[in-house]
PDB file of C-alpha atoms in Angstrom:
ATOM      1  CA  UNK A  39      25.153-153.730  19.642  1.00  0.00           C
ATOM      2  CA  UNK A  40      26.015-150.886  22.016  1.00  0.00           C
ATOM      3  CA  UNK A  41      26.377-147.485  20.456  1.00  0.00           C
ATOM      4  CA  UNK A  42      29.544-145.571  21.359  1.00  0.00           C
ATOM      5  CA  UNK A  43      29.174-141.850  21.946  1.00  0.00           C
ATOM      6  CA  UNK A  44      32.897-140.979  21.988  1.00  0.00           C
ATOM      7  CA  UNK A  45      34.105-137.983  20.101  1.00  0.00           C
ATOM      8  CA  UNK A  46      37.653-137.646  18.890  1.00  0.00           C
ATOM      9  CA  UNK A  47      39.812-135.203  20.806  1.00  0.00           C
ATOM     10  CA  UNK A  48      41.598-132.300  19.116  1.00  0.00           C
ATOM     11  CA  UNK A  49      44.143-129.777  20.380  1.00  0.00           C
ATOM     12  CA  UNK A  50      42.556-126.823  22.123  1.00  0.00           C
ATOM     13  CA  UNK A  51      42.591-123.709  19.962  1.00  0.00           C
ATOM     14  CA  UNK A  52      43.519-121.484  22.908  1.00  0.00           C
ATOM     15  CA  UNK A  53      46.550-123.548  23.980  1.00  0.00           C
ATOM     16  CA  UNK A  54      50.050-123.680  22.517  1.00  0.00           C
ATOM     17  CA  UNK A  55      51.563-127.000  21.452  1.00  0.00           C
ATOM     18  CA  UNK A  56      54.055-126.662  24.313  1.00  0.00           C
ATOM     19  CA  UNK A  57      51.243-126.223  26.825  1.00  0.00           C
ATOM     20  CA  UNK A  58      49.067-128.971  25.354  1.00  0.00           C
ATOM     21  CA  UNK A  59      51.764-131.638  25.014  1.00  0.00           C
ATOM     22  CA  UNK A  60      53.886-130.876  28.096  1.00  0.00           C
ATOM     23  CA  UNK A  61      53.439-134.385  29.456  1.00  0.00           C
ATOM     24  CA  UNK A  62      56.227-136.935  28.993  1.00  0.00           C
ATOM     25  CA  UNK A  63      55.517-140.679  29.090  1.00  0.00           C
ATOM     26  CA  UNK A  64      58.932-141.301  30.626  1.00  0.00           C
ATOM     27  CA  UNK A  65      59.581-139.159  33.703  1.00  0.00           C
ATOM     28  CA  UNK A  66      62.774-137.119  33.914  1.00  0.00           C
ATOM     29  CA  UNK A  67      65.496-137.841  34.604  1.00  0.00           C
ATOM     30  CA  UNK A  68      65.288-140.578  31.960  1.00  0.00           C
ATOM     31  CA  UNK A  69      66.560-144.102  32.755  1.00  0.00           C
ATOM     32  CA  UNK A  70      70.111-144.986  31.695  1.00  0.00           C
ATOM     33  CA  UNK A  71      68.899-147.055  28.713  1.00  0.00           C
ATOM     34  CA  UNK A  72      67.831-143.782  27.054  1.00  0.00           C
ATOM     35  CA  UNK A  73      71.372-142.397  27.097  1.00  0.00           C
ATOM     36  CA  UNK A  74      71.764-142.303  23.305  1.00  0.00           C
ATOM     37  CA  UNK A  75      68.354-140.629  22.939  1.00  0.00           C
ATOM     38  CA  UNK A  76      69.150-137.961  25.506  1.00  0.00           C
ATOM     39  CA  UNK A  77      70.181-134.516  24.420  1.00  0.00           C
ATOM     40  CA  UNK A  78      73.886-133.836  24.349  1.00  0.00           C
ATOM     41  CA  UNK A  79      76.121-130.784  24.323  1.00  0.00           C
ATOM     42  CA  UNK A  80      78.944-131.067  21.782  1.00  0.00           C
ATOM     43  CA  UNK A  81      82.013-129.082  20.893  1.00  0.00           C
ATOM     44  CA  UNK A  82      81.192-127.622  17.442  1.00  0.00           C
ATOM     45  CA  UNK A  83      84.323-129.080  15.798  1.00  0.00           C
ATOM     46  CA  UNK A  84      83.273-132.568  16.947  1.00  0.00           C
ATOM     47  CA  UNK A  85      79.908-132.627  15.077  1.00  0.00           C
ATOM     48  CA  UNK A  86      80.178-133.252  11.350  1.00  0.00           C
ATOM     49  CA  UNK A  87      76.443-133.428  10.669  1.00  0.00           C
ATOM     50  CA  UNK A  88      73.238-133.588  12.670  1.00  0.00           C
ATOM     51  CA  UNK A  89      69.953-135.091  11.574  1.00  0.00           C
ATOM     52  CA  UNK A  90      66.615-134.842  13.279  1.00  0.00           C
ATOM     53  CA  UNK A  91      65.845-137.530  15.851  1.00  0.00           C
ATOM     54  CA  UNK A  92      69.042-138.768  17.448  1.00  0.00           C
ATOM     55  CA  UNK A  93      71.314-139.222  14.429  1.00  0.00           C
ATOM     56  CA  UNK A  94      74.409-137.191  15.196  1.00  0.00           C
ATOM     57  CA  UNK A  95      77.462-137.858  13.064  1.00  0.00           C
ATOM     58  CA  UNK A  96      80.543-137.105  15.132  1.00  0.00           C
ATOM     59  CA  UNK A  97      84.229-137.447  14.414  1.00  0.00           C
ATOM     60  CA  UNK A  98      84.296-140.595  16.599  1.00  0.00           C
ATOM     61  CA  UNK A  99      81.535-142.245  14.580  1.00  0.00           C
ATOM     62  CA  UNK A 100      83.000-141.216  11.230  1.00  0.00           C
ATOM     63  CA  UNK A 101      86.483-142.621  11.819  1.00  0.00           C
ATOM     64  CA  UNK A 102      87.972-143.608   8.492  1.00  0.00           C
ATOM     65  CA  UNK A 103      88.588-147.262   7.669  1.00  0.00           C
ATOM     66  CA  UNK A 104      92.348-146.693   7.441  1.00  0.00           C
ATOM     67  CA  UNK A 105      92.370-145.513  11.077  1.00  0.00           C
ATOM     68  CA  UNK A 106      90.517-148.584  12.357  1.00  0.00           C
ATOM     69  CA  UNK A 107      92.748-151.276  10.825  1.00  0.00           C
ATOM     70  CA  UNK A 108      90.098-152.144   8.226  1.00  0.00           C
ATOM     71  CA  UNK A 109      87.270-152.685  10.695  1.00  0.00           C
ATOM     72  CA  UNK A 110      84.162-150.573  10.893  1.00  0.00           C
ATOM     73  CA  UNK A 111      83.753-149.543  14.515  1.00  0.00           C
ATOM     74  CA  UNK A 112      80.440-148.038  15.549  1.00  0.00           C
ATOM     75  CA  UNK A 113      80.964-146.827  19.074  1.00  0.00           C
ATOM     76  CA  UNK A 114      79.610-143.842  20.962  1.00  0.00           C
ATOM     77  CA  UNK A 115      82.151-141.514  22.479  1.00  0.00           C
ATOM     78  CA  UNK A 116      82.793-141.499  26.178  1.00  0.00           C
ATOM     79  CA  UNK A 117      85.126-138.516  25.965  1.00  0.00           C
ATOM     80  CA  UNK A 118      83.593-135.897  28.271  1.00  0.00           C
ATOM     81  CA  UNK A 119      85.772-133.188  26.675  1.00  0.00           C
ATOM     82  CA  UNK A 120      83.851-133.690  23.434  1.00  0.00           C
ATOM     83  CA  UNK A 121      80.367-134.722  24.521  1.00  0.00           C
ATOM     84  CA  UNK A 122      78.238-134.708  27.650  1.00  0.00           C
ATOM     85  CA  UNK A 123      74.584-135.352  28.364  1.00  0.00           C
ATOM     86  CA  UNK A 124      72.258-132.581  29.426  1.00  0.00           C
ATOM     87  CA  UNK A 125      70.884-132.559  32.955  1.00  0.00           C
ATOM     88  CA  UNK A 126      67.165-132.792  32.094  1.00  0.00           C
ATOM     89  CA  UNK A 127      66.097-131.276  35.383  1.00  0.00           C
ATOM     90  CA  UNK A 128      68.430-128.247  35.482  1.00  0.00           C
ATOM     91  CA  UNK A 129      69.666-127.564  31.939  1.00  0.00           C
ATOM     92  CA  UNK A 130      67.295-128.548  29.180  1.00  0.00           C
ATOM     93  CA  UNK A 131      64.817-131.079  27.904  1.00  0.00           C
ATOM     94  CA  UNK A 132      63.213-131.988  24.603  1.00  0.00           C
ATOM     95  CA  UNK A 133      59.426-131.967  24.755  1.00  0.00           C
ATOM     96  CA  UNK A 134      57.855-134.217  22.138  1.00  0.00           C
ATOM     97  CA  UNK A 135      55.243-131.563  21.340  1.00  0.00           C
ATOM     98  CA  UNK A 136      53.587-133.202  18.397  1.00  0.00           C
ATOM     99  CA  UNK A 137      49.946-133.608  17.775  1.00  0.00           C
ATOM    100  CA  UNK A 138      48.024-136.835  18.226  1.00  0.00           C
ATOM    101  CA  UNK A 139      45.779-137.605  15.285  1.00  0.00           C
ATOM    102  CA  UNK A 140      42.171-137.141  16.491  1.00  0.00           C
ATOM    103  CA  UNK A 141      41.145-140.601  15.260  1.00  0.00           C
ATOM    104  CA  UNK A 142      43.749-142.123  17.624  1.00  0.00           C
ATOM    105  CA  UNK A 143      41.782-140.758  20.594  1.00  0.00           C
ATOM    106  CA  UNK A 144      38.458-142.383  19.766  1.00  0.00           C
ATOM    107  CA  UNK A 145      38.986-145.575  21.785  1.00  0.00           C
ATOM    108  CA  UNK A 146      40.412-143.811  24.844  1.00  0.00           C
ATOM    109  CA  UNK A 147      37.652-145.265  27.047  1.00  0.00           C
ATOM    110  CA  UNK A 148      39.173-148.734  26.427  1.00  0.00           C
ATOM    111  CA  UNK A 149      42.852-147.806  26.232  1.00  0.00           C
ATOM    112  CA  UNK A 150      43.217-145.101  28.888  1.00  0.00           C
ATOM    113  CA  UNK A 151      42.654-147.136  31.998  1.00  0.00           C
ATOM    114  CA  UNK A 152      44.816-149.300  34.255  1.00  0.00           C
ATOM    115  CA  UNK A 153      45.917-152.588  32.681  1.00  0.00           C
ATOM    116  CA  UNK A 154      44.455-151.716  29.269  1.00  0.00           C
ATOM    117  CA  UNK A 155      45.451-154.055  26.423  1.00  0.00           C
ATOM    118  CA  UNK A 156      47.144-151.331  24.372  1.00  0.00           C
ATOM    119  CA  UNK A 157      48.894-147.969  24.645  1.00  0.00           C
ATOM    120  CA  UNK A 158      46.778-144.916  25.506  1.00  0.00           C
ATOM    121  CA  UNK A 159      47.429-142.126  22.966  1.00  0.00           C
ATOM    122  CA  UNK A 160      46.017-139.402  25.242  1.00  0.00           C
ATOM    123  CA  UNK A 161      48.370-137.896  27.820  1.00  0.00           C
ATOM    124  CA  UNK A 162      46.800-138.035  31.273  1.00  0.00           C
ATOM    125  CA  UNK A 163      49.124-136.410  33.838  1.00  0.00           C
ATOM    126  CA  UNK A 164      50.314-138.387  36.843  1.00  0.00           C
ATOM    127  CA  UNK A 165      50.938-136.720  40.206  1.00  0.00           C
ATOM    128  CA  UNK A 166      54.462-135.291  40.451  1.00  0.00           C
ATOM    129  CA  UNK A 167      55.250-137.523  43.427  1.00  0.00           C
ATOM    130  CA  UNK A 168      54.229-140.764  41.673  1.00  0.00           C
ATOM    131  CA  UNK A 169      57.425-142.773  41.118  1.00  0.00           C
ATOM    132  CA  UNK A 170      58.274-143.829  37.576  1.00  0.00           C
ATOM    133  CA  UNK A 171      59.130-147.465  36.879  1.00  0.00           C
ATOM    134  CA  UNK A 172      60.956-148.140  33.626  1.00  0.00           C
ATOM    135  CA  UNK A 173      60.001-151.822  33.834  1.00  0.00           C
ATOM    136  CA  UNK A 174      56.296-151.005  34.084  1.00  0.00           C
ATOM    137  CA  UNK A 175      55.763-147.893  31.949  1.00  0.00           C
ATOM    138  CA  UNK A 176      54.458-149.781  28.888  1.00  0.00           C
ATOM    139  CA  UNK A 177      51.985-151.892  30.894  1.00  0.00           C
ATOM    140  CA  UNK A 178      49.380-149.164  31.636  1.00  0.00           C
ATOM    141  CA  UNK A 179      49.689-149.571  35.404  1.00  0.00           C
ATOM    142  CA  UNK A 180      50.225-146.017  36.637  1.00  0.00           C
ATOM    143  CA  UNK A 181      47.399-144.408  38.575  1.00  0.00           C
ATOM    144  CA  UNK A 182      46.854-141.560  40.991  1.00  0.00           C
ATOM    145  CA  UNK A 183      45.876-141.883  44.664  1.00  0.00           C
ATOM    146  CA  UNK A 184      42.190-142.258  43.660  1.00  0.00           C
ATOM    147  CA  UNK A 185      43.033-145.188  41.363  1.00  0.00           C
ATOM    148  CA  UNK A 186      42.484-143.134  38.199  1.00  0.00           C
ATOM    149  CA  UNK A 187      44.686-143.956  35.204  1.00  0.00           C
ATOM    150  CA  UNK A 188      47.610-141.688  34.351  1.00  0.00           C
ATOM    151  CA  UNK A 189      50.464-142.110  31.892  1.00  0.00           C
ATOM    152  CA  UNK A 190      52.693-139.029  31.758  1.00  0.00           C
ATOM    153  CA  UNK A 191      54.394-136.385  33.902  1.00  0.00           C
ATOM    154  CA  UNK A 192      54.183-132.612  33.463  1.00  0.00           C
ATOM    155  CA  UNK A 193      57.482-130.756  33.254  1.00  0.00           C
ATOM    156  CA  UNK A 194      56.951-128.110  35.945  1.00  0.00           C
ATOM    157  CA  UNK A 195      59.900-125.968  34.824  1.00  0.00           C
ATOM    158  CA  UNK A 196      58.335-125.703  31.376  1.00  0.00           C
ATOM    159  CA  UNK A 197      54.965-124.919  32.940  1.00  0.00           C
ATOM    160  CA  UNK A 198      56.207-122.279  35.398  1.00  0.00           C
ATOM    161  CA  UNK A 199      59.184-120.745  33.568  1.00  0.00           C
ATOM    162  CA  UNK A 200      59.156-121.360  29.794  1.00  0.00           C
ATOM    163  CA  UNK A 201      55.428-121.314  29.060  1.00  0.00           C
ATOM    164  CA  UNK A 202      54.898-117.785  30.467  1.00  0.00           C
ATOM    165  CA  UNK A 203      57.870-116.579  28.379  1.00  0.00           C
ATOM    166  CA  UNK A 204      56.419-118.200  25.257  1.00  0.00           C
ATOM    167  CA  UNK A 205      52.976-116.716  25.850  1.00  0.00           C
ATOM    168  CA  UNK A 206      54.498-113.276  26.445  1.00  0.00           C
ATOM    169  CA  UNK A 207      56.517-113.527  23.216  1.00  0.00           C
ATOM    170  CA  UNK A 208      53.484-114.713  21.263  1.00  0.00           C
ATOM    171  CA  UNK A 209      51.412-111.796  22.598  1.00  0.00           C
ATOM    172  CA  UNK A 210      54.020-109.440  21.135  1.00  0.00           C
ATOM    173  CA  UNK A 211      54.012-110.998  17.649  1.00  0.00           C
ATOM    174  CA  UNK A 212      52.932-108.374  15.169  1.00  0.00           C
ATOM    175  CA  UNK A 213      53.012-105.569  17.734  1.00  0.00           C
ATOM    176  CA  UNK A 214      56.508-104.435  16.808  1.00  0.00           C
ATOM    177  CA  UNK A 215      57.869-105.173  20.306  1.00  0.00           C
TER     178      UNK A 215
END
């Protein structure tokens, strides 16, 4: 039996979560099917409650039974005066900056390669100019010009604009600035 010499990966101590996990599996701008998961701007009087992870209760969603002729209607608004989606390239984006459990990285030699049988849990950046295919993104087929596996895209605005601001702010923590 072959002996594996893989070690589990952990987040670098000298990197922020934003820096470490700035690699999205679905390249921006997101495909249309992600519309309800995209970030929206709302008029404050339109939002009744907001929960973490895409569960926004709006006045459209919470229409009372007496106003719907006894039928429960679950329909997203299309009223642009009340809601609009954020332009992920120019306005804002949500980075899923969460840690990957080290044990999930152990089998990366099997999972982080083209046409692997399962999802690679380690973000390996693709070249910026590599086109994204929504139909193929779960099939582990993306690779760079050398044929090396990749599975996510770095947000360059975060890298060049927001990350320096974050690092500057963190360097001032505790200094009274």
